[in-house]
mmCIF file of C-alpha atoms in Angstrom:
data_model
loop_
_atom_site.group_PDB
_atom_site.id
_atom_site.type_symbol
_atom_site.label_atom_id
_atom_site.label_comp_id
_atom_site.label_asym_id
_atom_site.label_seq_id
_atom_site.Cartn_x
_atom_site.Cartn_y
_atom_site.Cartn_z
ATOM 1 C CA MET A 1 203.689 133.857 81.105
ATOM 2 C CA ALA A 2 200.312 134.593 82.674
ATOM 3 C CA GLY A 3 200.579 135.506 86.342
ATOM 4 C CA THR A 4 204.363 135.433 86.502
ATOM 5 C CA GLY A 5 206.994 138.133 86.574
ATOM 6 C CA GLY A 6 205.020 140.958 88.108
ATOM 7 C CA ILE A 7 203.798 144.203 86.650
ATOM 8 C CA ALA A 8 207.189 145.915 86.379
ATOM 9 C CA GLN A 9 208.551 143.193 84.122
ATOM 10 C CA ARG A 10 205.306 142.711 82.171
ATOM 11 C CA TRP A 11 204.083 146.279 81.653
ATOM 12 C CA ARG A 12 204.288 146.046 77.852
ATOM 13 C CA GLU A 13 202.239 142.852 77.799
ATOM 14 C CA LEU A 14 199.753 144.253 80.328
ATOM 15 C CA SER A 15 199.412 147.445 78.262
ATOM 16 C CA GLY A 16 198.241 145.383 75.292
ATOM 17 C CA GLU A 17 201.408 144.637 73.321
ATOM 18 C CA ASN A 18 199.916 141.248 72.322
ATOM 19 C CA ASN A 19 196.241 142.326 72.473
ATOM 20 C CA TRP A 20 195.965 140.800 75.979
ATOM 21 C CA GLU A 21 196.162 137.312 74.466
ATOM 22 C CA GLY A 22 195.925 134.683 77.205
ATOM 23 C CA LEU A 23 195.315 137.292 79.915
ATOM 24 C CA LEU A 24 191.530 137.667 79.932
ATOM 25 C CA ASP A 25 189.984 134.237 80.526
ATOM 26 C CA PRO A 26 190.770 133.590 83.268
ATOM 27 C CA LEU A 27 191.781 137.121 84.209
ATOM 28 C CA ASP A 28 195.525 137.293 84.790
ATOM 29 C CA ILE A 29 196.325 138.385 88.377
ATOM 30 C CA ASP A 30 198.907 140.974 87.237
ATOM 31 C CA LEU A 31 196.450 142.415 84.694
ATOM 32 C CA ARG A 32 193.849 142.643 87.464
ATOM 33 C CA ARG A 33 196.320 144.535 89.680
ATOM 34 C CA TYR A 34 197.301 146.757 86.738
ATOM 35 C CA ILE A 35 193.664 147.707 86.042
ATOM 36 C CA ILE A 36 192.997 148.367 89.744
ATOM 37 C CA HIS A 37 196.194 150.461 89.941
ATOM 38 C CA TYR A 38 195.095 152.719 87.080
ATOM 39 C CA GLY A 39 191.552 152.882 88.463
ATOM 40 C CA ALA A 40 192.963 154.110 91.789
ATOM 41 C CA ARG A 41 195.055 156.720 89.969
ATOM 42 C CA THR A 42 191.969 157.884 88.080
ATOM 43 C CA ALA A 43 189.952 158.174 91.302
ATOM 44 C CA ALA A 44 192.846 160.019 92.957
ATOM 45 C CA VAL A 45 192.323 162.958 90.629
ATOM 46 C CA GLY A 46 188.674 163.391 91.639
ATOM 47 C CA ASP A 47 188.912 162.617 95.352
ATOM 48 C CA PRO A 48 191.041 165.638 96.398
ATOM 49 C CA TYR A 49 188.969 168.063 94.331
ATOM 50 C CA ASN A 50 187.589 170.805 96.588
ATOM 51 C CA GLY A 51 183.853 170.958 95.929
ATOM 52 C CA ASP A 52 183.086 173.214 98.921
ATOM 53 C CA LYS A 53 181.369 176.202 97.299
ATOM 54 C CA GLY A 54 181.997 178.322 100.419
ATOM 55 C CA SER A 55 185.766 177.917 100.190
ATOM 56 C CA ASN A 56 188.160 180.372 98.514
ATOM 57 C CA MET A 57 189.750 177.317 96.929
ATOM 58 C CA SER A 58 186.486 175.880 95.610
ATOM 59 C CA ARG A 59 187.019 173.859 92.435
ATOM 60 C CA PHE A 60 190.763 173.541 92.988
ATOM 61 C CA PHE A 61 192.756 170.525 94.124
ATOM 62 C CA ARG A 62 193.536 170.247 97.834
ATOM 63 C CA TYR A 63 197.151 169.093 97.373
ATOM 64 C CA PRO A 64 200.146 170.580 95.558
ATOM 65 C CA PRO A 65 201.836 168.660 92.725
ATOM 66 C CA ASN A 66 205.043 167.856 94.648
ATOM 67 C CA ASN A 67 203.282 165.562 97.136
ATOM 68 C CA PHE A 68 200.037 164.849 95.307
ATOM 69 C CA PHE A 69 200.486 161.055 95.024
ATOM 70 C CA SER A 70 201.496 160.643 98.666
ATOM 71 C CA GLU A 71 198.580 162.813 99.888
ATOM 72 C CA VAL A 72 196.012 160.764 97.975
ATOM 73 C CA GLY A 73 197.493 157.532 99.353
ATOM 74 C CA LEU A 74 199.073 156.125 96.205
ATOM 75 C CA GLN A 75 202.677 156.009 97.474
ATOM 76 C CA CYS A 76 202.259 154.013 100.676
ATOM 77 C CA GLY A 77 202.968 150.354 99.978
ATOM 78 C CA ASN A 78 202.993 150.928 96.227
ATOM 79 C CA PRO A 79 206.091 149.762 94.334
ATOM 80 C CA PHE A 80 205.276 152.156 91.487
ATOM 81 C CA LYS A 81 206.468 155.712 92.120
ATOM 82 C CA TYR A 82 205.282 158.602 90.008
ATOM 83 C CA THR A 83 205.933 162.318 89.877
ATOM 84 C CA VAL A 84 203.586 164.990 88.589
ATOM 85 C CA SER A 85 205.205 166.546 85.534
ATOM 86 C CA SER A 86 202.508 169.147 84.964
ATOM 87 C CA PHE A 87 199.489 170.055 87.031
ATOM 88 C CA PHE A 88 196.312 171.810 85.967
ATOM 89 C CA TYR A 89 194.667 174.037 88.536
ATOM 90 C CA ALA A 90 191.794 174.689 86.154
ATOM 91 C CA ARG A 91 188.349 175.616 87.350
ATOM 92 C CA CYS A 92 185.508 174.110 85.379
ATOM 93 C CA GLU A 93 184.833 177.302 83.406
ATOM 94 C CA VAL A 94 188.365 177.353 81.963
ATOM 95 C CA ASN A 95 188.707 175.885 78.475
ATOM 96 C CA LEU A 96 191.724 173.610 78.432
ATOM 97 C CA CYS A 97 192.914 173.040 74.903
ATOM 98 C CA SER A 98 194.236 169.669 73.853
ATOM 99 C CA TRP A 99 197.501 171.256 72.719
ATOM 100 C CA VAL A 100 198.422 171.842 76.376
ATOM 101 C CA LEU A 101 198.208 168.115 77.058
ATOM 102 C CA ILE A 102 199.848 167.150 73.774
ATOM 103 C CA SER A 103 202.781 169.515 74.338
ATOM 104 C CA GLU A 104 203.330 167.987 77.793
ATOM 105 C CA VAL A 105 203.237 164.456 76.373
ATOM 106 C CA TRP A 106 205.680 165.377 73.633
ATOM 107 C CA LYS A 107 207.985 167.086 76.142
ATOM 108 C CA LEU A 108 208.130 163.911 78.242
ATOM 109 C CA VAL A 109 208.602 161.645 75.201
ATOM 110 C CA ASP A 110 211.542 163.840 74.152
ATOM 111 C CA LYS A 111 212.963 163.901 77.675
ATOM 112 C CA TYR A 112 212.947 160.100 77.964
ATOM 113 C CA LYS A 113 213.639 159.300 74.286
ATOM 114 C CA ASP A 114 216.588 157.051 75.177
ATOM 115 C CA GLU A 115 214.590 155.023 77.708
ATOM 116 C CA GLU A 116 211.888 152.408 77.318
ATOM 117 C CA ILE A 117 208.663 154.256 78.119
ATOM 118 C CA SER A 118 204.923 153.955 77.616
ATOM 119 C CA ILE A 119 202.035 156.404 77.728
ATOM 120 C CA THR A 120 198.855 155.624 79.637
ATOM 121 C CA VAL A 121 195.877 157.969 79.442
ATOM 122 C CA THR A 122 193.177 157.509 82.094
ATOM 123 C CA GLY A 123 189.771 158.989 82.691
ATOM 124 C CA HIS A 124 186.475 158.481 84.477
ATOM 125 C CA SER A 125 182.995 159.103 83.093
ATOM 126 C CA LEU A 126 183.248 161.986 80.600
ATOM 127 C CA GLY A 127 186.989 161.948 81.232
ATOM 128 C CA ALA A 128 186.999 158.336 80.005
ATOM 129 C CA ALA A 129 185.711 159.465 76.631
ATOM 130 C CA LEU A 130 188.269 162.267 76.570
ATOM 131 C CA ALA A 131 191.046 159.815 77.519
ATOM 132 C CA THR A 132 190.083 157.589 74.605
ATOM 133 C CA MET A 133 189.982 160.515 72.164
ATOM 134 C CA THR A 134 193.289 161.846 73.492
ATOM 135 C CA GLY A 135 194.904 158.426 73.044
ATOM 136 C CA VAL A 136 193.716 158.318 69.432
ATOM 137 C CA ASP A 137 195.021 161.870 68.882
ATOM 138 C CA ILE A 138 198.429 161.006 70.346
ATOM 139 C CA ALA A 139 198.796 157.835 68.262
ATOM 140 C CA SER A 140 197.416 159.130 64.965
ATOM 141 C CA ASN A 141 199.574 162.262 65.042
ATOM 142 C CA GLY A 142 202.773 160.558 66.172
ATOM 143 C CA TYR A 143 203.020 162.387 69.499
ATOM 144 C CA ASN A 144 204.234 159.141 71.080
ATOM 145 C CA LYS A 145 207.480 159.525 69.105
ATOM 146 C CA PRO A 146 210.342 161.921 69.914
ATOM 147 C CA SER A 147 209.821 165.258 68.126
ATOM 148 C CA THR A 148 213.330 165.200 66.648
ATOM 149 C CA ASN A 149 212.394 162.322 64.355
ATOM 150 C CA ASN A 150 208.601 162.351 64.509
ATOM 151 C CA LYS A 151 208.023 160.652 61.152
ATOM 152 C CA GLU A 152 210.713 157.956 61.355
ATOM 153 C CA GLY A 153 211.059 157.447 65.115
ATOM 154 C CA LYS A 154 209.823 154.407 66.981
ATOM 155 C CA ALA A 155 206.529 155.016 68.742
ATOM 156 C CA CYS A 156 206.315 154.130 72.415
ATOM 157 C CA PRO A 157 203.358 151.955 73.486
ATOM 158 C CA LEU A 158 200.149 153.807 74.276
ATOM 159 C CA SER A 159 197.113 152.593 76.216
ATOM 160 C CA SER A 160 193.937 154.159 77.523
ATOM 161 C CA HIS A 161 192.244 153.058 80.747
ATOM 162 C CA SER A 162 188.674 154.307 80.777
ATOM 163 C CA HIS A 163 186.555 153.851 83.912
ATOM 164 C CA GLY A 164 182.903 154.476 84.660
ATOM 165 C CA ILE A 165 181.496 154.271 81.162
ATOM 166 C CA CYS A 166 177.856 153.168 81.000
#
């Protein structure tokens, strides 16, 4: 099935359902697009960050959640449409506990419990390490299952895309 069907039809396979068997050598074109897509989404979080120390809005994002993806250029010509379900306007000195992220993940898993969903955690540099640890936390604690039947429920697929690790 390598290179056929497109990302929308193959997202489970591209997320590692079969351990990327037959997709790596040579690199499957849809997997390549999938990796680039998540890399662009990861970069989109850093690019609109306001680093101007003279600004009142220093260390905040330049765009509001409702049009974030269109402002950073990820909607134009992209068949994949996303909405921001929660947005953190956290300055660097604010401690952001993992439970905030986990509660948001669980809320979305519950909301879409009757649909076929997946969870993808992305990060760059230090965020890549945090994305990996968050993915492990989600999977090992069953947060990728609806809360109503956390122990018995079927877990949705989970992947972590980490970029910029040396």
